């Protein structure tokens, strides 16, 4: 049994230590690249908390690409939504495949979050930077769940210091 107290008190603050293992996900939504990391902490274990970036499987037309970095690119092509490397590879062939920025291929959208810019030619669910960013975040979150079925206790998403209040 661990010798840590179940409750930590300091002045008016009381913190309860977890009664079960914790898995916390951290998602860094970047303008160019995004990533997901986890920290796993079990009070009963004698080992320190484990923190790591999660390798994400990214489907492409040539097969699966695996890396901890996921390009913040989203493409809609052939009835599929691709995020990351698969979308980047389609972007390179955009004119050949009939892909148009902010219609069916999206990149560098994060900085448009919180402003009233819309992508009016895009399908429903892809008409704002927040909706595009949510595709990337969901992709990373789903990859983290596929990596370890343990439900996260908490998930946090980074907010750039340069964001104004509406963007947060």
PDB file of C-alpha atoms in Angstrom:
ATOM      1  CA  UNK A   1       0.000   0.000   0.000  1.00  0.00           C
ATOM      2  CA  UNK A   2       1.206   3.472  -0.816  1.00  0.00           C
ATOM      3  CA  UNK A   3       2.236   5.698   2.085  1.00  0.00           C
ATOM      4  CA  UNK A   4       0.824   8.889   0.519  1.00  0.00           C
ATOM      5  CA  UNK A   5      -2.090  10.469   2.413  1.00  0.00           C
ATOM      6  CA  UNK A   6      -5.514  10.257   0.818  1.00  0.00           C
ATOM      7  CA  UNK A   7      -6.034  13.975   1.386  1.00  0.00           C
ATOM      8  CA  UNK A   8      -3.560  16.822   1.066  1.00  0.00           C
ATOM      9  CA  UNK A   9      -4.415  20.020   2.933  1.00  0.00           C
ATOM     10  CA  UNK A  10      -2.811  23.423   2.670  1.00  0.00           C
ATOM     11  CA  UNK A  11      -4.539  26.449   4.186  1.00  0.00           C
ATOM     12  CA  UNK A  12      -8.059  26.456   2.670  1.00  0.00           C
ATOM     13  CA  UNK A  13      -7.338  24.018  -0.139  1.00  0.00           C
ATOM     14  CA  UNK A  14      -8.009  20.316   0.136  1.00  0.00           C
ATOM     15  CA  UNK A  15      -6.919  17.941  -2.595  1.00  0.00           C
ATOM     16  CA  UNK A  16      -8.025  14.340  -2.673  1.00  0.00           C
ATOM     17  CA  UNK A  17      -5.627  11.891  -4.231  1.00  0.00           C
ATOM     18  CA  UNK A  18      -7.186   9.612  -6.821  1.00  0.00           C
ATOM     19  CA  UNK A  19      -8.546   6.273  -5.691  1.00  0.00           C
ATOM     20  CA  UNK A  20      -7.945   4.684  -9.092  1.00  0.00           C
ATOM     21  CA  UNK A  21      -5.277   5.069 -11.798  1.00  0.00           C
ATOM     22  CA  UNK A  22      -5.361   8.283 -13.819  1.00  0.00           C
ATOM     23  CA  UNK A  23      -4.927   8.653 -17.552  1.00  0.00           C
ATOM     24  CA  UNK A  24      -4.748  12.252 -18.731  1.00  0.00           C
ATOM     25  CA  UNK A  25      -4.516  13.197 -22.404  1.00  0.00           C
ATOM     26  CA  UNK A  26      -2.957  16.409 -23.646  1.00  0.00           C
ATOM     27  CA  UNK A  27      -3.707  17.513 -27.189  1.00  0.00           C
ATOM     28  CA  UNK A  28      -1.578  20.186 -28.788  1.00  0.00           C
ATOM     29  CA  UNK A  29      -3.519  21.627 -31.703  1.00  0.00           C
ATOM     30  CA  UNK A  30      -0.973  23.361 -33.889  1.00  0.00           C
ATOM     31  CA  UNK A  31      -1.272  25.432 -37.024  1.00  0.00           C
ATOM     32  CA  UNK A  32       1.103  23.104 -38.893  1.00  0.00           C
ATOM     33  CA  UNK A  33       1.354  19.971 -36.716  1.00  0.00           C
ATOM     34  CA  UNK A  34      -0.656  18.556 -33.853  1.00  0.00           C
ATOM     35  CA  UNK A  35       0.065  15.786 -31.356  1.00  0.00           C
ATOM     36  CA  UNK A  36      -1.437  13.890 -28.449  1.00  0.00           C
ATOM     37  CA  UNK A  37       0.395  12.846 -25.299  1.00  0.00           C
ATOM     38  CA  UNK A  38      -0.669  10.976 -22.218  1.00  0.00           C
ATOM     39  CA  UNK A  39       0.380  10.661 -18.631  1.00  0.00           C
ATOM     40  CA  UNK A  40      -0.605   7.569 -16.713  1.00  0.00           C
ATOM     41  CA  UNK A  41      -0.346   7.566 -12.929  1.00  0.00           C
ATOM     42  CA  UNK A  42      -1.197   4.715 -10.604  1.00  0.00           C
ATOM     43  CA  UNK A  43      -0.754   5.525  -6.911  1.00  0.00           C
ATOM     44  CA  UNK A  44      -0.526   1.839  -6.091  1.00  0.00           C
ATOM     45  CA  UNK A  45       2.436   1.283  -8.412  1.00  0.00           C
ATOM     46  CA  UNK A  46       5.949   1.890  -7.219  1.00  0.00           C
ATOM     47  CA  UNK A  47       6.973   3.373 -10.564  1.00  0.00           C
ATOM     48  CA  UNK A  48       6.751   7.094 -11.328  1.00  0.00           C
ATOM     49  CA  UNK A  49       4.015   8.419 -13.640  1.00  0.00           C
ATOM     50  CA  UNK A  50       4.533   7.490 -17.285  1.00  0.00           C
ATOM     51  CA  UNK A  51       4.359  10.327 -19.839  1.00  0.00           C
ATOM     52  CA  UNK A  52       4.656   9.781 -23.579  1.00  0.00           C
ATOM     53  CA  UNK A  53       3.600  11.035 -26.983  1.00  0.00           C
ATOM     54  CA  UNK A  54       1.277   8.625 -28.746  1.00  0.00           C
ATOM     55  CA  UNK A  55       2.139   7.338 -32.199  1.00  0.00           C
ATOM     56  CA  UNK A  56      -0.844   7.950 -34.467  1.00  0.00           C
ATOM     57  CA  UNK A  57      -1.827   5.795 -37.431  1.00  0.00           C
ATOM     58  CA  UNK A  58      -2.622   8.073 -40.367  1.00  0.00           C
ATOM     59  CA  UNK A  59      -4.263   6.437 -43.390  1.00  0.00           C
ATOM     60  CA  UNK A  60      -2.943   7.455 -46.817  1.00  0.00           C
ATOM     61  CA  UNK A  61      -3.701   6.173 -50.310  1.00  0.00           C
ATOM     62  CA  UNK A  62      -0.335   4.357 -50.182  1.00  0.00           C
ATOM     63  CA  UNK A  63      -0.897   2.703 -46.788  1.00  0.00           C
ATOM     64  CA  UNK A  64      -0.694   3.667 -43.141  1.00  0.00           C
ATOM     65  CA  UNK A  65       1.816   6.271 -41.966  1.00  0.00           C
ATOM     66  CA  UNK A  66       2.637   6.217 -38.233  1.00  0.00           C
ATOM     67  CA  UNK A  67       4.168   9.156 -36.358  1.00  0.00           C
ATOM     68  CA  UNK A  68       3.674  11.214 -33.192  1.00  0.00           C
ATOM     69  CA  UNK A  69       3.153  14.348 -35.300  1.00  0.00           C
ATOM     70  CA  UNK A  70      -0.075  14.760 -37.243  1.00  0.00           C
ATOM     71  CA  UNK A  71      -0.209  17.494 -39.827  1.00  0.00           C
ATOM     72  CA  UNK A  72      -3.124  19.831 -39.129  1.00  0.00           C
ATOM     73  CA  UNK A  73      -4.550  19.196 -42.592  1.00  0.00           C
ATOM     74  CA  UNK A  74      -8.030  17.843 -43.291  1.00  0.00           C
ATOM     75  CA  UNK A  75      -9.253  16.637 -46.688  1.00  0.00           C
ATOM     76  CA  UNK A  76     -12.566  15.356 -47.955  1.00  0.00           C
ATOM     77  CA  UNK A  77     -12.023  13.090 -50.937  1.00  0.00           C
ATOM     78  CA  UNK A  78     -13.661   9.979 -52.317  1.00  0.00           C
ATOM     79  CA  UNK A  79     -16.300   9.970 -49.591  1.00  0.00           C
ATOM     80  CA  UNK A  80     -13.652   9.920 -46.852  1.00  0.00           C
ATOM     81  CA  UNK A  81     -12.329  12.470 -44.392  1.00  0.00           C
ATOM     82  CA  UNK A  82      -8.553  12.226 -44.096  1.00  0.00           C
ATOM     83  CA  UNK A  83      -6.519  13.942 -41.394  1.00  0.00           C
ATOM     84  CA  UNK A  84      -2.757  14.306 -41.246  1.00  0.00           C
ATOM     85  CA  UNK A  85      -0.367  12.639 -43.686  1.00  0.00           C
ATOM     86  CA  UNK A  86      -3.124  11.297 -45.938  1.00  0.00           C
ATOM     87  CA  UNK A  87      -4.620  14.768 -46.314  1.00  0.00           C
ATOM     88  CA  UNK A  88      -1.169  16.294 -46.900  1.00  0.00           C
ATOM     89  CA  UNK A  89      -0.470  13.863 -49.721  1.00  0.00           C
ATOM     90  CA  UNK A  90      -3.798  14.742 -51.322  1.00  0.00           C
ATOM     91  CA  UNK A  91      -2.979  18.442 -50.960  1.00  0.00           C
ATOM     92  CA  UNK A  92       0.171  17.896 -53.039  1.00  0.00           C
ATOM     93  CA  UNK A  93      -2.093  16.618 -55.850  1.00  0.00           C
ATOM     94  CA  UNK A  94      -4.880  19.132 -55.186  1.00  0.00           C
ATOM     95  CA  UNK A  95      -5.353  20.566 -58.670  1.00  0.00           C
ATOM     96  CA  UNK A  96      -5.184  17.095 -60.246  1.00  0.00           C
ATOM     97  CA  UNK A  97      -7.814  15.775 -57.822  1.00  0.00           C
ATOM     98  CA  UNK A  98     -10.054  18.851 -57.894  1.00  0.00           C
ATOM     99  CA  UNK A  99      -9.317  19.844 -54.305  1.00  0.00           C
ATOM    100  CA  UNK A 100      -9.827  23.486 -53.387  1.00  0.00           C
ATOM    101  CA  UNK A 101      -8.663  25.172 -50.182  1.00  0.00           C
ATOM    102  CA  UNK A 102     -11.482  25.775 -47.691  1.00  0.00           C
ATOM    103  CA  UNK A 103     -13.899  23.738 -49.816  1.00  0.00           C
ATOM    104  CA  UNK A 104     -12.642  20.169 -49.518  1.00  0.00           C
ATOM    105  CA  UNK A 105      -9.069  20.605 -48.268  1.00  0.00           C
ATOM    106  CA  UNK A 106      -8.259  22.627 -45.163  1.00  0.00           C
ATOM    107  CA  UNK A 107      -4.939  23.723 -43.689  1.00  0.00           C
ATOM    108  CA  UNK A 108      -3.602  26.579 -41.568  1.00  0.00           C
ATOM    109  CA  UNK A 109      -7.103  27.057 -40.156  1.00  0.00           C
ATOM    110  CA  UNK A 110      -6.317  27.226 -36.436  1.00  0.00           C
ATOM    111  CA  UNK A 111      -5.562  30.952 -36.448  1.00  0.00           C
ATOM    112  CA  UNK A 112      -9.045  31.613 -37.854  1.00  0.00           C
ATOM    113  CA  UNK A 113     -10.702  30.169 -34.729  1.00  0.00           C
ATOM    114  CA  UNK A 114     -12.816  32.782 -32.992  1.00  0.00           C
ATOM    115  CA  UNK A 115     -13.206  35.097 -35.942  1.00  0.00           C
ATOM    116  CA  UNK A 116     -16.283  35.217 -38.112  1.00  0.00           C
ATOM    117  CA  UNK A 117     -14.661  33.786 -41.209  1.00  0.00           C
ATOM    118  CA  UNK A 118     -16.654  30.956 -42.749  1.00  0.00           C
ATOM    119  CA  UNK A 119     -15.848  28.447 -45.450  1.00  0.00           C
ATOM    120  CA  UNK A 120     -19.185  28.807 -47.226  1.00  0.00           C
ATOM    121  CA  UNK A 121     -18.344  26.388 -50.070  1.00  0.00           C
ATOM    122  CA  UNK A 122     -17.486  23.573 -47.633  1.00  0.00           C
ATOM    123  CA  UNK A 123     -19.938  20.882 -46.564  1.00  0.00           C
ATOM    124  CA  UNK A 124     -21.843  21.179 -43.310  1.00  0.00           C
ATOM    125  CA  UNK A 125     -19.506  20.381 -40.422  1.00  0.00           C
ATOM    126  CA  UNK A 126     -16.507  21.908 -42.209  1.00  0.00           C
ATOM    127  CA  UNK A 127     -17.588  25.543 -42.505  1.00  0.00           C
ATOM    128  CA  UNK A 128     -15.480  27.134 -39.779  1.00  0.00           C
ATOM    129  CA  UNK A 129     -11.983  26.893 -38.374  1.00  0.00           C
ATOM    130  CA  UNK A 130     -13.413  25.512 -35.138  1.00  0.00           C
ATOM    131  CA  UNK A 131     -15.149  22.710 -37.046  1.00  0.00           C
ATOM    132  CA  UNK A 132     -11.960  21.891 -38.981  1.00  0.00           C
ATOM    133  CA  UNK A 133      -9.937  21.943 -35.752  1.00  0.00           C
ATOM    134  CA  UNK A 134     -12.492  19.651 -34.129  1.00  0.00           C
ATOM    135  CA  UNK A 135     -11.802  17.110 -36.888  1.00  0.00           C
ATOM    136  CA  UNK A 136      -8.100  17.127 -35.978  1.00  0.00           C
ATOM    137  CA  UNK A 137      -8.827  16.958 -32.234  1.00  0.00           C
ATOM    138  CA  UNK A 138     -11.298  14.078 -32.672  1.00  0.00           C
ATOM    139  CA  UNK A 139      -8.771  12.235 -34.855  1.00  0.00           C
ATOM    140  CA  UNK A 140      -6.099  12.561 -32.137  1.00  0.00           C
ATOM    141  CA  UNK A 141      -8.500  11.631 -29.340  1.00  0.00           C
ATOM    142  CA  UNK A 142      -9.706   8.544 -31.220  1.00  0.00           C
ATOM    143  CA  UNK A 143      -6.071   7.547 -31.883  1.00  0.00           C
ATOM    144  CA  UNK A 144      -5.334   7.802 -28.150  1.00  0.00           C
ATOM    145  CA  UNK A 145      -8.333   5.576 -27.362  1.00  0.00           C
ATOM    146  CA  UNK A 146      -7.230   3.055 -30.002  1.00  0.00           C
ATOM    147  CA  UNK A 147      -3.751   3.002 -28.428  1.00  0.00           C
ATOM    148  CA  UNK A 148      -5.110   2.237 -24.952  1.00  0.00           C
ATOM    149  CA  UNK A 149      -8.762   1.524 -24.267  1.00  0.00           C
ATOM    150  CA  UNK A 150      -8.495   3.011 -20.757  1.00  0.00           C
ATOM    151  CA  UNK A 151     -10.856   5.977 -20.700  1.00  0.00           C
ATOM    152  CA  UNK A 152      -9.053   9.206 -19.963  1.00  0.00           C
ATOM    153  CA  UNK A 153      -9.839  10.834 -16.636  1.00  0.00           C
ATOM    154  CA  UNK A 154      -9.328  14.214 -18.260  1.00  0.00           C
ATOM    155  CA  UNK A 155      -8.363  15.630 -21.634  1.00  0.00           C
ATOM    156  CA  UNK A 156      -6.772  19.052 -22.020  1.00  0.00           C
ATOM    157  CA  UNK A 157      -6.211  21.021 -25.215  1.00  0.00           C
ATOM    158  CA  UNK A 158      -3.551  23.682 -25.534  1.00  0.00           C
ATOM    159  CA  UNK A 159      -4.512  27.289 -26.133  1.00  0.00           C
ATOM    160  CA  UNK A 160      -1.865  29.499 -27.741  1.00  0.00           C
ATOM    161  CA  UNK A 161      -0.824  32.467 -25.613  1.00  0.00           C
ATOM    162  CA  UNK A 162      -1.445  34.725 -28.625  1.00  0.00           C
ATOM    163  CA  UNK A 163      -5.154  33.797 -28.786  1.00  0.00           C
ATOM    164  CA  UNK A 164      -7.590  36.523 -27.826  1.00  0.00           C
ATOM    165  CA  UNK A 165     -10.589  35.793 -25.577  1.00  0.00           C
ATOM    166  CA  UNK A 166     -13.006  34.919 -28.459  1.00  0.00           C
ATOM    167  CA  UNK A 167     -10.474  32.452 -29.847  1.00  0.00           C
ATOM    168  CA  UNK A 168     -10.106  30.634 -26.530  1.00  0.00           C
TER     169      UNK A 168
END
